Coordinates of C-alpha atoms in Angstrom, one line a residue:
Chain A
X294 CA 75.1 116.7 157.3
X295 CA 76.7 113.3 155.1
X296 CA 80.5 113.4 153.8
X297 CA 81.0 112.8 150.1
X298 CA 83.2 109.9 149.5
X299 CA 86.6 109.9 150.0
X300 CA 87.6 107.7 146.8
X301 CA 91.7 107.1 145.5
X302 CA 92.9 108.8 142.4
X303 CA 96.6 109.0 140.9
X304 CA 97.9 109.3 144.4
X305 CA 95.9 111.6 146.3
X306 CA 92.8 110.5 148.2
X307 CA 89.9 113.0 147.1
X308 CA 86.6 113.3 147.6
X309 CA 84.8 111.7 145.1
X310 CA 82.6 115.0 143.9
X311 CA 86.3 116.3 143.5
X312 CA 87.1 113.5 140.8
X313 CA 87.8 113.8 137.4
X314 CA 89.3 111.9 134.1
X315 CA 90.0 113.6 131.3
X316 CA 88.1 111.6 128.1
X317 CA 91.3 110.7 126.4
X318 CA 92.4 107.9 129.2
X319 CA 92.3 105.0 127.7
X320 CA 89.8 103.8 130.0
X321 CA 87.5 105.2 128.8
X322 CA 88.1 105.2 124.8
X323 CA 88.7 101.2 124.3
X324 CA 88.1 100.1 127.5
X325 CA 91.8 99.5 127.7
X326 CA 91.6 98.2 132.3
X327 CA 91.1 95.7 133.9
X328 CA 89.4 95.6 137.5
X329 CA 88.9 94.0 140.7
X330 CA 86.5 94.3 143.7
X331 CA 87.9 92.8 146.6
X332 CA 85.6 92.4 149.6
X333 CA 85.9 93.2 153.2
X334 CA 84.4 92.4 155.9
X335 CA 85.0 94.2 158.8
X336 CA 87.3 96.2 157.9
X337 CA 89.0 92.4 157.1
X338 CA 89.4 91.9 153.1
X339 CA 89.3 88.3 151.9
X340 CA 91.4 86.2 150.1
X341 CA 93.1 89.8 149.3
X342 CA 96.3 88.5 147.9
X343 CA 94.4 86.1 145.3
X344 CA 93.0 89.2 143.9
X345 CA 95.8 91.3 144.2
X346 CA 97.3 87.6 142.6
X347 CA 94.7 87.8 139.8
X348 CA 95.4 91.4 139.0
X349 CA 98.2 91.0 138.4
X350 CA 97.5 88.5 135.6
X351 CA 94.7 90.9 134.3
X352 CA 97.7 94.1 134.3
X353 CA 99.8 90.6 132.9
X354 CA 97.7 90.0 129.7
X355 CA 97.0 93.7 128.4
X356 CA 100.5 94.9 128.7
X357 CA 99.9 97.9 131.5
X358 CA 102.5 98.5 134.0
X359 CA 101.9 99.4 136.7
X360 CA 104.1 99.5 139.7
X361 CA 101.6 101.0 142.5
X362 CA 100.3 96.8 143.9
X363 CA 102.5 96.8 147.0
X364 CA 100.0 99.4 147.7
X365 CA 96.8 98.4 147.4
X366 CA 96.3 97.4 150.9
X367 CA 96.5 100.3 153.3
X368 CA 94.6 102.1 149.8
X369 CA 92.0 99.6 151.4
X370 CA 92.5 99.8 154.8
X371 CA 92.7 103.8 154.6
X372 CA 89.0 104.0 152.5
X373 CA 87.6 101.6 154.3
X374 CA 88.2 103.5 157.6
X375 CA 88.1 107.0 155.6
X376 CA 84.1 105.8 154.7
X377 CA 83.4 104.9 157.8
X378 CA 82.8 100.9 157.0
X379 CA 85.5 99.2 159.0
X380 CA 82.7 97.9 161.2
X381 CA 80.6 97.1 158.3
X382 CA 80.0 95.2 155.1
X383 CA 82.3 96.4 152.7
X384 CA 84.4 96.4 149.0
X385 CA 86.9 98.3 147.2
X386 CA 86.6 98.6 143.7
X387 CA 89.7 99.1 142.3
X388 CA 89.9 100.1 138.8
X389 CA 94.3 100.4 136.3
X390 CA 94.4 102.2 132.9
X391 CA 96.3 102.2 130.5
X392 CA 96.4 106.0 131.2
X393 CA 95.9 109.3 129.4
X394 CA 97.0 109.7 125.9
X395 CA 95.7 110.9 121.7
X396 CA 93.8 108.4 120.5
X397 CA 95.6 106.1 118.6
X398 CA 94.5 102.1 118.5
X399 CA 98.4 101.0 119.1
X400 CA 99.7 101.5 122.9
X401 CA 101.4 105.0 123.9
X402 CA 105.2 105.1 123.0
X403 CA 107.0 105.7 125.7
X404 CA 106.4 106.1 129.6
X405 CA 103.0 106.5 130.4
X406 CA 100.6 106.3 134.0
X407 CA 98.6 104.1 134.5
X408 CA 95.4 105.8 135.4
X409 CA 94.4 103.7 139.2
X410 CA 91.0 104.5 140.4
X411 CA 89.9 102.6 144.0
X412 CA 86.6 102.9 145.8
X413 CA 85.0 101.5 149.0
X414 CA 81.5 101.3 149.3
X415 CA 79.4 99.2 151.5
X416 CA 78.3 95.7 150.2
X417 CA 75.6 94.2 152.3
X418 CA 75.5 90.4 152.7
X419 CA 72.6 89.3 149.9
X420 CA 70.5 87.2 152.7
X421 CA 67.5 87.3 151.1
X422 CA 68.9 85.5 147.5
X423 CA 71.1 83.6 150.3
X424 CA 68.4 82.8 151.8
X425 CA 66.2 81.8 148.5
X426 CA 67.5 81.4 146.2
X427 CA 67.6 83.4 142.3
X428 CA 65.4 83.0 139.8
X429 CA 68.6 83.0 136.8
X430 CA 68.1 83.9 132.8
X431 CA 70.7 81.6 130.1
X432 CA 72.4 83.6 126.9
X433 CA 74.0 82.5 124.6
X434 CA 78.2 84.0 125.7
X435 CA 78.1 86.7 122.8
X436 CA 82.0 88.2 124.9
X437 CA 85.7 88.3 123.5
X438 CA 87.5 84.9 124.2
X439 CA 90.4 86.4 126.9
X440 CA 87.3 86.8 129.5
X441 CA 90.0 85.4 131.9
X442 CA 91.9 88.7 131.9
X443 CA 89.2 91.3 134.2
X444 CA 89.0 93.7 131.9
X445 CA 86.9 96.5 132.3
X446 CA 85.0 96.2 128.5
X447 CA 82.4 95.1 130.1
X448 CA 79.6 95.9 127.9
X449 CA 78.7 92.7 126.8
X450 CA 78.4 91.5 130.6
X451 CA 76.1 94.8 130.8
X452 CA 73.2 93.9 128.4
X453 CA 73.3 90.5 128.6
X454 CA 72.8 91.5 133.2
X455 CA 70.5 94.3 131.7
X456 CA 67.9 91.0 129.8
X457 CA 67.9 88.9 133.0
X458 CA 67.0 92.4 135.8
X459 CA 64.6 93.1 133.0
X460 CA 63.2 89.8 133.5
X461 CA 62.9 90.1 137.1
X462 CA 65.9 87.7 137.2
X463 CA 69.0 87.4 139.8
X464 CA 71.6 86.1 136.7
X465 CA 72.8 85.5 133.2
X466 CA 74.3 82.7 132.4
X467 CA 76.1 82.2 129.5
X468 CA 76.0 79.6 127.0
X469 CA 79.0 78.9 124.7
X470 CA 79.5 76.5 122.1
X471 CA 76.8 74.5 123.5
X472 CA 78.3 74.9 127.4
X473 CA 77.9 77.1 130.5
X474 CA 80.7 79.0 131.0
X475 CA 80.1 81.8 133.6
X476 CA 77.1 84.3 134.0
X477 CA 77.9 87.7 133.3
X478 CA 79.8 88.3 137.1
X479 CA 79.3 84.8 138.2
X480 CA 81.1 81.6 138.5
X481 CA 78.1 78.7 137.6
X482 CA 78.5 75.2 139.7
X483 CA 75.9 73.3 139.6
X484 CA 75.9 69.2 141.2
X485 CA 75.0 65.5 140.5
X486 CA 74.5 63.3 142.8
X487 CA 76.6 64.7 145.3
X488 CA 79.6 66.3 142.8
X489 CA 80.3 69.4 142.4
X490 CA 80.5 70.0 138.6
X491 CA 81.4 73.8 137.0
X492 CA 84.3 74.7 133.8
X493 CA 87.6 74.1 134.0
X494 CA 89.2 78.0 134.6
X495 CA 90.6 78.2 130.9
X496 CA 90.0 81.4 128.6
X497 CA 86.4 81.9 128.5
X498 CA 86.4 82.2 132.6
X499 CA 87.9 84.1 135.1
X500 CA 89.0 82.6 138.0
X501 CA 86.6 82.7 140.3
X502 CA 88.1 83.8 143.3
X503 CA 85.1 82.6 145.5
X504 CA 84.4 79.4 143.2
X505 CA 88.6 78.5 143.9
X506 CA 87.2 79.1 147.9
X507 CA 84.2 76.7 147.3
X508 CA 86.3 74.1 146.2
X509 CA 88.7 74.1 148.6
X510 CA 85.8 73.5 150.9
X511 CA 84.3 70.6 149.6
X512 CA 88.2 69.2 149.8
X513 CA 87.8 69.7 153.0
X514 CA 84.6 68.2 154.0
X515 CA 85.8 65.7 150.9
X516 CA 83.0 66.8 148.9
X517 CA 83.8 65.4 144.7
X518 CA 84.7 68.2 142.3
X519 CA 84.8 67.9 138.4
X520 CA 85.9 70.5 136.5
X521 CA 84.4 69.8 133.5
X522 CA 82.0 71.7 131.0
X523 CA 78.2 71.5 131.2
X524 CA 76.5 70.5 128.4
X525 CA 73.8 73.4 128.7
X526 CA 71.5 70.5 127.4
X527 CA 71.9 68.6 130.5
X528 CA 70.5 71.4 133.0
X529 CA 67.7 68.8 133.9
X530 CA 70.2 66.9 134.9
X531 CA 71.5 68.2 137.5
X532 CA 70.2 68.3 141.7
X533 CA 71.3 71.6 142.3
X534 CA 73.0 75.1 140.5
X535 CA 74.7 77.4 142.3
X536 CA 76.9 80.7 141.2
X537 CA 80.0 82.7 143.1
X538 CA 81.3 85.6 143.8
X539 CA 82.6 88.7 145.7
X540 CA 79.4 90.2 145.6
X541 CA 77.2 86.4 145.5
X542 CA 78.9 84.4 147.3
X543 CA 77.0 81.5 147.0
X544 CA 73.6 81.9 145.9
X545 CA 71.0 79.1 145.2
X546 CA 70.1 79.0 141.9
X547 CA 66.3 77.6 142.4
X548 CA 65.2 78.7 138.9
X549 CA 66.7 78.4 134.6
X550 CA 64.6 80.3 132.3
X551 CA 60.9 78.2 133.1
X552 CA 62.7 74.7 135.2
X553 CA 62.7 74.1 138.5
X554 CA 65.5 74.0 140.4
X555 CA 64.6 70.4 142.0
X556 CA 61.9 71.3 144.5
X557 CA 62.4 74.7 144.1
X558 CA 64.5 75.1 147.2
X559 CA 68.7 75.6 147.7
X560 CA 69.3 72.0 147.6
X561 CA 71.2 70.2 150.0
X562 CA 75.3 70.2 149.0
X563 CA 74.0 74.7 148.1
X564 CA 72.9 75.6 151.9
X565 CA 76.4 72.8 153.7
X566 CA 78.8 75.2 151.7
X567 CA 77.1 78.4 152.0
X568 CA 77.8 76.5 156.0
X569 CA 80.7 76.9 155.5
X570 CA 81.7 79.2 153.6
X571 CA 80.0 82.2 155.7
X572 CA 82.2 80.3 159.0
X573 CA 85.3 81.4 157.3
X574 CA 83.4 84.9 155.9
X575 CA 82.0 86.5 158.6
X576 CA 82.9 83.2 161.5
X577 CA 83.4 87.2 163.1
X578 CA 79.5 87.3 163.4
X579 CA 78.4 84.0 164.0
X580 CA 76.0 84.1 166.5
X581 CA 74.9 87.4 165.1
X582 CA 73.2 88.1 161.1
X583 CA 74.8 86.1 159.2
X584 CA 74.4 82.9 162.4
X585 CA 74.7 79.7 160.3
X586 CA 72.1 78.5 162.7
X587 CA 70.1 79.4 160.2
X588 CA 70.7 77.8 157.2
Chain B
X147 CA 100.5 130.8 121.4
X148 CA 99.6 127.0 120.5
X149 CA 95.7 127.3 121.0
X150 CA 94.5 124.5 123.0
X151 CA 92.5 122.8 120.9
X152 CA 88.1 123.0 121.5
X153 CA 86.3 120.5 122.3
X154 CA 82.7 119.8 123.0
X155 CA 81.4 117.8 125.5
X156 CA 77.4 117.6 127.4
X157 CA 76.4 120.8 126.0
X158 CA 79.6 122.8 126.3
X159 CA 81.9 124.1 124.2
X160 CA 84.6 123.6 125.3
X161 CA 89.3 124.5 126.1
X162 CA 90.1 120.9 126.2
X163 CA 92.1 121.0 129.1
X164 CA 89.3 122.0 131.0
X165 CA 86.9 118.8 129.9
X166 CA 87.1 116.4 132.5
X167 CA 84.5 112.6 133.0
X168 CA 83.5 111.4 136.4
X169 CA 85.2 108.8 137.1
X170 CA 81.7 106.8 137.0
X171 CA 81.0 106.9 133.7
X172 CA 79.8 104.1 132.8
X173 CA 81.6 104.4 129.2
X174 CA 84.4 104.5 132.1
X175 CA 83.7 101.4 134.3
X176 CA 81.7 99.4 131.5
X177 CA 82.6 101.0 127.8
X178 CA 78.8 101.1 128.4
X179 CA 79.5 103.1 125.3
X180 CA 79.5 103.1 121.2
X181 CA 81.1 106.0 118.6
X182 CA 81.7 107.4 115.7
X183 CA 84.7 109.0 113.2
X184 CA 84.0 111.3 110.0
X185 CA 85.9 112.3 108.1
X186 CA 86.2 116.1 106.4
X187 CA 87.9 116.3 103.0
X188 CA 88.4 120.5 104.0
X189 CA 84.8 121.9 105.2
X190 CA 83.2 118.7 103.6
X191 CA 81.9 115.6 105.9
X192 CA 82.3 112.2 103.9
X193 CA 78.8 110.6 103.5
X194 CA 77.5 112.7 106.8
X195 CA 74.4 110.6 106.7
X196 CA 75.9 107.4 106.6
X197 CA 77.5 108.2 109.7
X198 CA 74.6 109.3 111.5
X199 CA 72.9 106.7 110.4
X200 CA 75.2 103.9 111.9
X201 CA 75.2 105.8 115.2
X202 CA 71.4 106.0 115.8
X203 CA 71.5 102.0 114.9
X204 CA 75.1 101.9 117.5
X205 CA 73.3 104.1 120.1
X206 CA 69.7 101.3 120.0
X207 CA 71.4 98.3 119.5
X208 CA 73.2 99.2 123.4
X209 CA 69.3 100.9 124.8
X210 CA 71.2 104.6 125.1
X211 CA 68.4 107.0 124.2
X212 CA 70.6 110.4 123.4
X213 CA 68.1 112.9 121.8
X214 CA 70.4 115.3 120.1
X215 CA 71.1 113.3 117.3
X216 CA 70.2 115.9 115.4
X217 CA 73.1 118.5 116.2
X218 CA 75.6 117.5 115.9
X219 CA 76.1 118.6 112.4
X220 CA 76.7 122.4 113.1
X221 CA 78.2 120.9 116.6
X222 CA 81.1 119.2 114.1
X223 CA 81.1 121.9 111.5
X224 CA 81.9 124.4 114.6
X225 CA 84.4 121.9 115.9
X226 CA 86.8 121.8 112.1
X227 CA 86.0 125.8 113.2
X228 CA 87.2 126.4 116.1
X229 CA 90.6 124.2 115.5
X230 CA 91.4 125.6 112.3
X231 CA 90.9 122.4 110.1
X232 CA 88.5 123.9 107.7
X233 CA 90.9 123.7 104.8
X234 CA 92.1 120.6 106.4
X235 CA 91.8 116.5 105.9
X236 CA 90.5 116.4 109.2
X237 CA 88.4 114.2 111.1
X238 CA 85.3 114.5 113.8
X239 CA 85.1 111.5 116.9
X240 CA 81.7 111.3 118.8
X241 CA 81.1 109.3 121.6
X242 CA 78.3 108.8 123.8
X243 CA 78.1 106.5 126.6
X244 CA 75.0 105.7 128.7
X245 CA 75.8 108.5 131.3
X246 CA 77.5 108.4 135.2
X247 CA 75.2 106.4 138.2
X248 CA 76.6 104.2 141.3
X249 CA 78.3 102.0 139.3
X250 CA 76.1 98.1 139.0
X251 CA 76.0 96.1 135.9
X252 CA 72.0 96.5 135.6
X253 CA 71.0 99.8 132.9
X254 CA 71.0 102.5 135.6
X255 CA 66.5 104.0 136.5
X256 CA 64.9 106.6 135.8
X257 CA 66.4 109.7 133.4
X258 CA 69.9 109.7 133.3
X259 CA 72.0 111.9 130.3
X260 CA 74.4 110.4 127.8
X261 CA 78.0 111.5 127.7
X262 CA 78.5 113.4 125.6
X263 CA 82.2 113.8 123.6
X264 CA 83.2 114.7 120.9
X265 CA 86.1 116.2 119.2
X266 CA 88.1 116.7 115.9
X267 CA 91.4 116.4 114.8
X268 CA 93.4 116.3 112.1
X269 CA 93.7 112.9 108.9
X270 CA 95.2 113.9 106.4
X271 CA 95.4 111.3 103.9
X272 CA 98.2 107.6 103.8
X273 CA 100.0 108.9 101.0
X274 CA 102.9 106.6 101.0
X275 CA 101.0 103.5 102.3
X276 CA 98.3 104.5 100.0
X277 CA 101.1 104.6 97.3
X278 CA 103.0 101.2 98.2
X279 CA 100.3 99.6 100.4
X280 CA 100.4 97.8 103.8
X281 CA 102.2 94.9 105.1
X282 CA 99.2 92.4 108.3
X283 CA 99.5 90.2 110.1
X284 CA 96.5 87.7 110.3
X285 CA 95.1 86.3 114.3
X286 CA 92.4 85.0 115.4
X287 CA 89.0 87.6 115.6
X288 CA 88.6 86.9 119.7
X289 CA 85.9 89.6 119.7
X290 CA 82.8 89.4 120.7
X291 CA 79.7 88.2 118.9
X292 CA 78.6 91.7 118.2
X293 CA 80.3 93.8 116.3
X294 CA 78.1 95.3 114.2
X295 CA 78.1 97.8 116.9
X296 CA 80.2 101.0 116.9
X297 CA 81.1 100.5 120.4
X298 CA 84.3 101.8 122.5
X299 CA 85.2 97.8 124.3
X300 CA 87.2 97.6 121.7
X301 CA 90.2 96.2 124.0
X302 CA 90.6 93.2 121.6
X303 CA 90.8 95.6 119.3
X304 CA 93.8 97.5 120.6
X305 CA 95.9 94.8 121.3
X306 CA 95.2 92.6 117.8
X307 CA 96.1 96.1 116.8
X308 CA 99.0 96.3 119.2
X309 CA 100.8 92.8 118.6
X310 CA 100.2 93.8 114.5
X311 CA 102.5 97.4 115.2
X312 CA 104.8 95.5 117.4
X313 CA 106.0 93.5 114.4
X314 CA 105.8 96.6 111.3
X315 CA 102.1 96.1 109.8
X316 CA 99.9 98.6 109.5
X317 CA 96.6 95.8 110.0
X318 CA 95.5 92.4 111.6
X319 CA 93.2 90.9 109.5
X320 CA 90.8 89.2 112.2
X321 CA 89.9 85.0 111.6
X322 CA 86.7 83.3 113.1
X323 CA 85.6 79.9 112.6
X324 CA 88.4 80.1 109.4
X325 CA 86.3 82.9 107.4
X326 CA 88.3 86.2 107.7
X327 CA 85.8 88.7 109.0
X328 CA 87.7 92.3 108.7
X329 CA 90.4 94.5 110.4
X330 CA 91.2 96.2 113.2
X331 CA 89.4 99.0 112.8
X332 CA 88.8 98.5 109.3
X333 CA 86.8 96.3 106.3
X334 CA 88.6 93.5 104.2
X335 CA 89.0 92.9 101.0
X336 CA 90.0 91.0 98.0
X337 CA 90.4 90.5 94.7
X338 CA 90.2 87.0 92.4
X339 CA 89.5 88.0 89.4
X340 CA 88.9 91.1 88.5
X341 CA 85.6 90.1 91.3
X342 CA 85.8 92.1 94.4
X343 CA 85.0 89.4 97.7
X344 CA 84.4 90.7 101.3
X345 CA 82.5 89.3 103.7
X346 CA 78.1 90.2 104.0
X347 CA 77.6 91.6 106.9
X348 CA 76.5 90.6 110.4
X349 CA 76.7 90.2 113.6
X350 CA 80.9 89.9 112.7
X351 CA 81.8 92.9 111.7
X352 CA 81.0 96.6 111.1
X353 CA 79.7 97.7 108.3
X354 CA 81.9 99.9 106.4
X355 CA 81.4 102.3 104.8
X356 CA 84.0 103.7 102.6
X357 CA 83.5 99.8 102.1
X358 CA 79.8 100.5 100.8
X359 CA 80.8 103.5 99.1
X360 CA 83.4 101.1 97.0
X361 CA 80.8 98.6 96.8
X362 CA 78.6 101.4 94.8
X363 CA 81.1 102.8 92.4
X364 CA 81.7 98.4 92.1
X365 CA 78.6 98.6 90.5
X366 CA 79.6 101.9 88.9
X367 CA 82.1 100.4 87.0
X368 CA 80.7 97.6 87.2
X369 CA 83.1 95.2 88.6
X370 CA 81.0 92.7 90.2
X371 CA 81.1 92.2 94.1
X372 CA 80.3 88.9 96.6
X373 CA 80.3 89.6 99.4
X374 CA 80.7 86.2 101.1
X375 CA 83.1 85.3 104.1
X376 CA 86.4 85.1 102.5
X377 CA 88.4 81.2 103.3
X378 CA 91.6 81.6 105.6
X379 CA 92.8 79.4 104.1
X380 CA 93.1 80.1 100.4
X381 CA 94.1 83.8 100.6
X382 CA 96.7 83.0 98.5
X383 CA 93.9 81.6 95.8
X384 CA 93.2 86.4 95.1
X385 CA 94.8 89.0 93.0
X386 CA 94.8 92.4 95.2
X387 CA 94.4 92.8 99.1
X388 CA 92.6 95.5 100.4
X389 CA 91.0 97.8 103.7
X390 CA 89.0 100.6 103.7
X391 CA 88.0 102.5 106.1
X392 CA 87.3 106.3 106.8
X393 CA 91.5 106.6 107.8
X394 CA 92.4 104.3 105.7
X395 CA 90.7 105.3 102.8
X396 CA 91.3 102.4 100.3
X397 CA 94.7 100.6 101.5
X398 CA 96.4 98.3 99.7
X399 CA 97.6 95.6 101.6
X400 CA 100.9 93.6 99.7
X401 CA 101.6 91.7 102.7
X402 CA 99.9 89.0 104.7
X403 CA 101.8 87.9 107.4
X404 CA 104.7 85.2 105.6
X405 CA 103.6 86.5 101.3
X406 CA 103.5 87.8 99.2
X407 CA 100.5 89.7 97.9
X408 CA 100.5 89.2 94.1
X409 CA 104.6 90.5 92.7
X410 CA 104.5 93.0 95.9
X411 CA 102.2 96.1 94.5
X412 CA 98.8 97.3 95.2
X413 CA 97.5 95.8 92.1
X414 CA 95.0 96.6 89.4
X415 CA 91.7 96.4 90.3
X416 CA 92.6 98.3 94.2
X417 CA 94.4 101.4 92.6
X418 CA 91.4 101.7 89.9
X419 CA 89.2 102.1 92.6
X420 CA 91.3 104.3 94.4
X421 CA 91.3 106.5 92.6
X422 CA 87.4 106.1 91.1
X423 CA 87.8 107.3 95.6
X424 CA 89.3 110.1 95.2
X425 CA 88.1 111.9 92.6
X426 CA 84.5 111.8 94.3
X427 CA 86.5 112.5 98.0
X428 CA 89.5 114.9 97.3
X429 CA 87.4 115.9 93.7
X430 CA 88.0 119.5 95.0
X431 CA 91.9 119.9 94.7
X432 CA 92.5 116.7 91.6
X433 CA 95.2 119.4 90.2
X434 CA 96.1 119.0 93.1
X435 CA 99.0 116.5 96.0
X436 CA 96.1 113.9 95.6
X437 CA 95.3 114.1 91.7
X438 CA 94.4 110.9 90.7
X439 CA 97.8 111.0 88.2
X440 CA 99.5 109.0 89.8
X441 CA 97.8 106.5 90.5

């Protein structure tokens, strides 16, 4: 018998089947909430503190006062265990909304308890995509101008990703005012003559945690990183492209719209960074399925 | 004893206290849904067909396939009655999301039932604001670029409105690239030398139904309407300002940031349009509380 998943909702661990929220939750009415996704590599949360720090920034950015951030570590661990994900690659999803209130745009007066919804689920590595790379499309970045807040107002992201997926692509690179910003749920990095280029952290992109790890690796292996927006009309001038994210990790981009990147295979800098990244993340299993020998 | 409100959720009329949705609803995860608010003047829905037409456009705009639009008329009437709002000024709120599915950005494969949530509530006229006018603030329009879709991804609207409310203002006028677009939940109209000016329908504003009624009234009373964006730096050049919306109806704006509009009282064109508007909407009670003699 399959056990229904255990989730966490407002202080309680309950069966997913019994988890319900009010339609008057401001998350449902107004997308008035934020979220994080943290990867657990066989029980080891990756960059947990960085995710929690970003969550705090997102909460502060929309003035949600949630006092339970300290508990998220133990809740995450408990969910990984309860869902028998301790020996797997998994993730914990955390969503916090302003809470339940009569529908008016203004924030509710007085005390309101944020809605806290957390769940764990398997997140296996995208082995094929990591090895072969993915194709992507490019579209206008139509999102709002506070993309540094990881809000649940993700309708534009889903519409743009759906457009990519419907075309057989694995992501949608976004272009605002002539420059690449990020993708619908990952950051964009390009390589030219051995130098990494990526959009600087600003209100137009989410400050990617995997991106920061890649930048840190670059410092260690002496690869220069230029944090400046990449002009969309110079897409052909770059030798390699890849995207980064908690779920994507490091995914080579081998085709952008109709353009083949390089020889259509993941490039040497991308592969080097994958190897270094996997040494950190999959270190426990270097000789197993994620052996870096493959790269 | 106060009866708990009756709401409609996915085919059923139920007590509000028993209404719950799944946290896996894409409305809660992604703001993947749309909505409408229709005003019922003592049981008479105002511009019902126009609201339904806009709802169809919103649904089509994000590719939600909902086949029950024909039923909304009878559901709305039933909710007005069940909640004893037949003799009041009230409103029906309709929210339709893509439905419940495992969280991935891509639209769910195969069949998925949209979540349909409808409720009725009192919406009394804002008598004081209508008579005296309101003050507003102006802010940068940071929203996405598909504002013609009435989506529930309203986080920017709530943040901007909260900023207005915290300053004692009644709305927040939005400025994109140097031009007024609309407010957080109403349209903006300005008057110069007897001519109305308002942003044309485009992807930057919601096509306001009350705004359209005002434009129709203008044709009838021979007031010229120019549908062109108003430059923010010409704010002082206009004699009157007002906002329109289902809840706002026609609300004079008498102060914009630190600037008093005209003599600080609702102007003659605004008041004329209010009178004509109320002749339509409150026609059943011309001699009662909404007597146009007051205007």
